[in-house]
Amino acid sequence: MGAGGPDEEDNRWPPWLKPLLRESFFGHCKFHADSHKSECNMYCLDCVNGPLCSLCLAYHKDHRAIQIRRSSYHDVIRVNEIQKHLDITGVQTYIINSARVVFLNERPQPRPGKGVTNTCEVCERSLLDSFRFCSLGCKIVGTSQNPLKRMRARLMGSDSEDSYSSSSHGRFSNNKVQSFSPSTPPPTSANYRTAKRRKGIPHRAPMGGLIIEY
């Protein structure tokens, strides 16, 4: 394969990284469902066989395992864990619960307001000046050696506020470059309105229903 081909592109990253970013964490382990420790928030970098609960780790002795945590419905990992296995240069870090973390995937955000001087090169989330990316997933896309892939990623990132309100929150659509997604979608505005709906006399909207297609 020539320079810049798919094989070279994939070899730039550990074989466990992209599968990790596509996983859904914090479900209940089907093997230890009766245990109070059945939440699947662990991941084995050597086996790459999906989320694990703490009891599953007994079968992964001497393996490299990491713990995924959650902040505002998004998956994060502590810097002191991930930097042992991956170069996170250029990815913004955050302090959550007194620990420095990085986000695994893109977090859609409305367009930056006035005065913002630095944004993620992929999804345009506001960043501190010393960083290039908001997450590990954005770093993969943003550092791609394929110019077309980088350009498409930037174009897709500019529509992040629209994708935020879709049912696949935080998930790139099928025609986008990558398919990295957070595990638990936050409540949408539609769900919030439904929860707050009160009984009363129905009123017809003056303009009828508004349908948005993606």
mmCIF file with all atom_site columns, C-alpha atoms in Angstrom, residues 94-200:
data_model
loop_
_atom_site.group_PDB
_atom_site.id
_atom_site.type_symbol
_atom_site.label_atom_id
_atom_site.label_alt_id
_atom_site.label_comp_id
_atom_site.label_asym_id
_atom_site.label_entity_id
_atom_site.label_seq_id
_atom_site.pdbx_PDB_ins_code
_atom_site.Cartn_x
_atom_site.Cartn_y
_atom_site.Cartn_z
_atom_site.occupancy
_atom_site.B_iso_or_equiv
_atom_site.pdbx_formal_charge
_atom_site.auth_seq_id
_atom_site.auth_comp_id
_atom_site.auth_asym_id
_atom_site.auth_atom_id
_atom_site.pdbx_PDB_model_num
ATOM 1   C CA . TYR A 1 94  ? -10.291 18.744 32.201 1.00 0.00 ? 94  TYR A CA 1
ATOM 2   C CA . ILE A 1 95  ? -10.339 18.429 35.982 1.00 0.00 ? 95  ILE A CA 1
ATOM 3   C CA . ILE A 1 96  ? -13.396 16.492 37.144 1.00 0.00 ? 96  ILE A CA 1
ATOM 4   C CA . ASN A 1 97  ? -13.773 15.297 40.722 1.00 0.00 ? 97  ASN A CA 1
ATOM 5   C CA . SER A 1 98  ? -10.187 16.390 41.439 1.00 0.00 ? 98  SER A CA 1
ATOM 6   C CA . ALA A 1 99  ? -8.809  14.179 38.644 1.00 0.00 ? 99  ALA A CA 1
ATOM 7   C CA . ARG A 1 100 ? -7.525  15.271 35.245 1.00 0.00 ? 100 ARG A CA 1
ATOM 8   C CA . VAL A 1 101 ? -9.379  13.521 32.414 1.00 0.00 ? 101 VAL A CA 1
ATOM 9   C CA . VAL A 1 102 ? -9.809  13.521 28.643 1.00 0.00 ? 102 VAL A CA 1
ATOM 10  C CA . PHE A 1 103 ? -13.030 12.853 26.761 1.00 0.00 ? 103 PHE A CA 1
ATOM 11  C CA . LEU A 1 104 ? -13.203 9.855  24.474 1.00 0.00 ? 104 LEU A CA 1
ATOM 12  C CA . ASN A 1 105 ? -15.456 11.339 21.806 1.00 0.00 ? 105 ASN A CA 1
ATOM 13  C CA . GLU A 1 106 ? -16.760 14.536 20.305 1.00 0.00 ? 106 GLU A CA 1
ATOM 14  C CA . ARG A 1 107 ? -19.311 16.520 22.310 1.00 0.00 ? 107 ARG A CA 1
ATOM 15  C CA . PRO A 1 108 ? -21.566 18.567 20.006 1.00 0.00 ? 108 PRO A CA 1
ATOM 16  C CA . GLN A 1 109 ? -21.803 22.220 20.912 1.00 0.00 ? 109 GLN A CA 1
ATOM 17  C CA . PRO A 1 110 ? -23.507 25.273 19.392 1.00 0.00 ? 110 PRO A CA 1
ATOM 18  C CA . ARG A 1 111 ? -21.222 27.553 17.437 1.00 0.00 ? 111 ARG A CA 1
ATOM 19  C CA . PRO A 1 112 ? -18.639 29.289 19.648 1.00 0.00 ? 112 PRO A CA 1
ATOM 20  C CA . GLY A 1 113 ? -19.622 32.729 20.851 1.00 0.00 ? 113 GLY A CA 1
ATOM 21  C CA . LYS A 1 114 ? -17.821 35.984 20.312 1.00 0.00 ? 114 LYS A CA 1
ATOM 22  C CA . GLY A 1 115 ? -14.394 36.222 21.847 1.00 0.00 ? 115 GLY A CA 1
ATOM 23  C CA . VAL A 1 116 ? -13.537 32.532 21.417 1.00 0.00 ? 116 VAL A CA 1
ATOM 24  C CA . THR A 1 117 ? -10.020 32.361 20.004 1.00 0.00 ? 117 THR A CA 1
ATOM 25  C CA . ASN A 1 118 ? -9.433  28.625 19.759 1.00 0.00 ? 118 ASN A CA 1
ATOM 26  C CA . THR A 1 119 ? -11.683 25.706 18.811 1.00 0.00 ? 119 THR A CA 1
ATOM 27  C CA . CYS A 1 120 ? -11.352 21.990 18.128 1.00 0.00 ? 120 CYS A CA 1
ATOM 28  C CA . GLU A 1 121 ? -10.023 21.430 14.623 1.00 0.00 ? 121 GLU A CA 1
ATOM 29  C CA . VAL A 1 122 ? -12.741 18.853 13.967 1.00 0.00 ? 122 VAL A CA 1
ATOM 30  C CA . CYS A 1 123 ? -15.963 19.759 15.798 1.00 0.00 ? 123 CYS A CA 1
ATOM 31  C CA . GLU A 1 124 ? -15.270 23.431 16.658 1.00 0.00 ? 124 GLU A CA 1
ATOM 32  C CA . ARG A 1 125 ? -15.849 23.058 20.399 1.00 0.00 ? 125 ARG A CA 1
ATOM 33  C CA . SER A 1 126 ? -14.258 25.901 22.368 1.00 0.00 ? 126 SER A CA 1
ATOM 34  C CA . LEU A 1 127 ? -10.797 25.044 23.693 1.00 0.00 ? 127 LEU A CA 1
ATOM 35  C CA . LEU A 1 128 ? -7.997  26.613 25.636 1.00 0.00 ? 128 LEU A CA 1
ATOM 36  C CA . ASP A 1 129 ? -5.354  28.114 23.370 1.00 0.00 ? 129 ASP A CA 1
ATOM 37  C CA . SER A 1 130 ? -2.779  25.395 23.936 1.00 0.00 ? 130 SER A CA 1
ATOM 38  C CA . PHE A 1 131 ? -4.932  22.515 22.599 1.00 0.00 ? 131 PHE A CA 1
ATOM 39  C CA . ARG A 1 132 ? -6.055  21.347 19.156 1.00 0.00 ? 132 ARG A CA 1
ATOM 40  C CA . PHE A 1 133 ? -8.719  18.743 19.898 1.00 0.00 ? 133 PHE A CA 1
ATOM 41  C CA . CYS A 1 134 ? -11.524 18.240 22.408 1.00 0.00 ? 134 CYS A CA 1
ATOM 42  C CA . SER A 1 135 ? -11.351 14.436 22.501 1.00 0.00 ? 135 SER A CA 1
ATOM 43  C CA . LEU A 1 136 ? -9.409  11.356 21.442 1.00 0.00 ? 136 LEU A CA 1
ATOM 44  C CA . GLY A 1 137 ? -11.860 10.699 18.620 1.00 0.00 ? 137 GLY A CA 1
ATOM 45  C CA . CYS A 1 138 ? -11.370 14.188 17.212 1.00 0.00 ? 138 CYS A CA 1
ATOM 46  C CA . LYS A 1 139 ? -7.598  13.747 17.337 1.00 0.00 ? 139 LYS A CA 1
ATOM 47  C CA . ILE A 1 140 ? -7.831  10.600 15.208 1.00 0.00 ? 140 ILE A CA 1
ATOM 48  C CA . VAL A 1 141 ? -9.847  12.411 12.567 1.00 0.00 ? 141 VAL A CA 1
ATOM 49  C CA . GLY A 1 142 ? -7.982  15.718 12.792 1.00 0.00 ? 142 GLY A CA 1
ATOM 50  C CA . THR A 1 143 ? -4.530  14.193 12.413 1.00 0.00 ? 143 THR A CA 1
ATOM 51  C CA . SER A 1 144 ? -5.479  11.962 9.503  1.00 0.00 ? 144 SER A CA 1
ATOM 52  C CA . GLN A 1 145 ? -2.952  12.006 6.685  1.00 0.00 ? 145 GLN A CA 1
ATOM 53  C CA . ASN A 1 146 ? -5.804  11.991 4.183  1.00 0.00 ? 146 ASN A CA 1
ATOM 54  C CA . PRO A 1 147 ? -6.578  15.648 3.300  1.00 0.00 ? 147 PRO A CA 1
ATOM 55  C CA . LEU A 1 148 ? -10.061 14.762 2.045  1.00 0.00 ? 148 LEU A CA 1
ATOM 56  C CA . LYS A 1 149 ? -10.878 12.995 5.307  1.00 0.00 ? 149 LYS A CA 1
ATOM 57  C CA . ARG A 1 150 ? -9.787  16.020 7.332  1.00 0.00 ? 150 ARG A CA 1
ATOM 58  C CA . MET A 1 151 ? -11.810 18.392 5.172  1.00 0.00 ? 151 MET A CA 1
ATOM 59  C CA . ARG A 1 152 ? -14.940 16.247 5.420  1.00 0.00 ? 152 ARG A CA 1
ATOM 60  C CA . ALA A 1 153 ? -14.525 15.994 9.177  1.00 0.00 ? 153 ALA A CA 1
ATOM 61  C CA . ARG A 1 154 ? -14.366 19.783 9.518  1.00 0.00 ? 154 ARG A CA 1
ATOM 62  C CA . LEU A 1 155 ? -17.471 20.222 7.345  1.00 0.00 ? 155 LEU A CA 1
ATOM 63  C CA . MET A 1 156 ? -19.352 17.644 9.417  1.00 0.00 ? 156 MET A CA 1
ATOM 64  C CA . GLY A 1 157 ? -18.210 19.242 12.653 1.00 0.00 ? 157 GLY A CA 1
ATOM 65  C CA . SER A 1 158 ? -19.722 22.582 11.641 1.00 0.00 ? 158 SER A CA 1
ATOM 66  C CA . ASP A 1 159 ? -23.182 21.000 11.881 1.00 0.00 ? 159 ASP A CA 1
ATOM 67  C CA . SER A 1 160 ? -22.663 19.807 15.457 1.00 0.00 ? 160 SER A CA 1
ATOM 68  C CA . GLU A 1 161 ? -25.513 21.849 16.919 1.00 0.00 ? 161 GLU A CA 1
ATOM 69  C CA . ASP A 1 162 ? -27.928 20.112 14.551 1.00 0.00 ? 162 ASP A CA 1
ATOM 70  C CA . SER A 1 163 ? -26.655 16.632 15.372 1.00 0.00 ? 163 SER A CA 1
ATOM 71  C CA . TYR A 1 164 ? -26.939 17.456 19.082 1.00 0.00 ? 164 TYR A CA 1
ATOM 72  C CA . SER A 1 165 ? -30.735 17.490 18.871 1.00 0.00 ? 165 SER A CA 1
ATOM 73  C CA . SER A 1 166 ? -31.012 14.285 16.849 1.00 0.00 ? 166 SER A CA 1
ATOM 74  C CA . SER A 1 167 ? -31.777 10.929 18.413 1.00 0.00 ? 167 SER A CA 1
ATOM 75  C CA . SER A 1 168 ? -28.216 9.766  17.767 1.00 0.00 ? 168 SER A CA 1
ATOM 76  C CA . HIS A 1 169 ? -26.675 12.465 19.948 1.00 0.00 ? 169 HIS A CA 1
ATOM 77  C CA . GLY A 1 170 ? -22.913 12.610 19.700 1.00 0.00 ? 170 GLY A CA 1
ATOM 78  C CA . ARG A 1 171 ? -22.837 9.992  16.938 1.00 0.00 ? 171 ARG A CA 1
ATOM 79  C CA . PHE A 1 172 ? -21.495 10.777 13.499 1.00 0.00 ? 172 PHE A CA 1
ATOM 80  C CA . SER A 1 173 ? -24.084 9.951  10.815 1.00 0.00 ? 173 SER A CA 1
ATOM 81  C CA . ASN A 1 174 ? -23.466 7.044  8.447  1.00 0.00 ? 174 ASN A CA 1
ATOM 82  C CA . ASN A 1 175 ? -21.845 9.185  5.778  1.00 0.00 ? 175 ASN A CA 1
ATOM 83  C CA . LYS A 1 176 ? -19.272 10.679 8.119  1.00 0.00 ? 176 LYS A CA 1
ATOM 84  C CA . VAL A 1 177 ? -15.674 9.647  8.369  1.00 0.00 ? 177 VAL A CA 1
ATOM 85  C CA . GLN A 1 178 ? -15.669 7.972  11.770 1.00 0.00 ? 178 GLN A CA 1
ATOM 86  C CA . SER A 1 179 ? -18.350 6.346  13.907 1.00 0.00 ? 179 SER A CA 1
ATOM 87  C CA . PHE A 1 180 ? -17.237 7.091  17.442 1.00 0.00 ? 180 PHE A CA 1
ATOM 88  C CA . SER A 1 181 ? -20.051 7.733  19.874 1.00 0.00 ? 181 SER A CA 1
ATOM 89  C CA . PRO A 1 182 ? -20.586 8.226  23.601 1.00 0.00 ? 182 PRO A CA 1
ATOM 90  C CA . SER A 1 183 ? -22.346 5.468  25.481 1.00 0.00 ? 183 SER A CA 1
ATOM 91  C CA . THR A 1 184 ? -25.350 7.189  27.036 1.00 0.00 ? 184 THR A CA 1
ATOM 92  C CA . PRO A 1 185 ? -27.327 9.877  25.211 1.00 0.00 ? 185 PRO A CA 1
ATOM 93  C CA . PRO A 1 186 ? -28.498 12.772 27.372 1.00 0.00 ? 186 PRO A CA 1
ATOM 94  C CA . PRO A 1 187 ? -32.204 13.679 27.485 1.00 0.00 ? 187 PRO A CA 1
ATOM 95  C CA . THR A 1 188 ? -33.218 15.566 24.364 1.00 0.00 ? 188 THR A CA 1
ATOM 96  C CA . SER A 1 189 ? -35.301 18.719 24.333 1.00 0.00 ? 189 SER A CA 1
ATOM 97  C CA . ALA A 1 190 ? -38.198 16.692 22.905 1.00 0.00 ? 190 ALA A CA 1
ATOM 98  C CA . ASN A 1 191 ? -38.120 14.294 25.848 1.00 0.00 ? 191 ASN A CA 1
ATOM 99  C CA . TYR A 1 192 ? -37.999 17.217 28.258 1.00 0.00 ? 192 TYR A CA 1
ATOM 100 C CA . ARG A 1 193 ? -41.079 18.803 26.716 1.00 0.00 ? 193 ARG A CA 1
ATOM 101 C CA . THR A 1 194 ? -42.918 15.488 26.904 1.00 0.00 ? 194 THR A CA 1
ATOM 102 C CA . ALA A 1 195 ? -42.047 15.077 30.582 1.00 0.00 ? 195 ALA A CA 1
ATOM 103 C CA . LYS A 1 196 ? -43.238 18.604 31.367 1.00 0.00 ? 196 LYS A CA 1
ATOM 104 C CA . ARG A 1 197 ? -46.479 18.348 29.366 1.00 0.00 ? 197 ARG A CA 1
ATOM 105 C CA . ARG A 1 198 ? -49.604 19.192 31.406 1.00 0.00 ? 198 ARG A CA 1
ATOM 106 C CA . LYS A 1 199 ? -53.167 18.186 30.799 1.00 0.00 ? 199 LYS A CA 1
ATOM 107 C CA . GLY A 1 200 ? -55.414 20.832 29.334 1.00 0.00 ? 200 GLY A CA 1
#
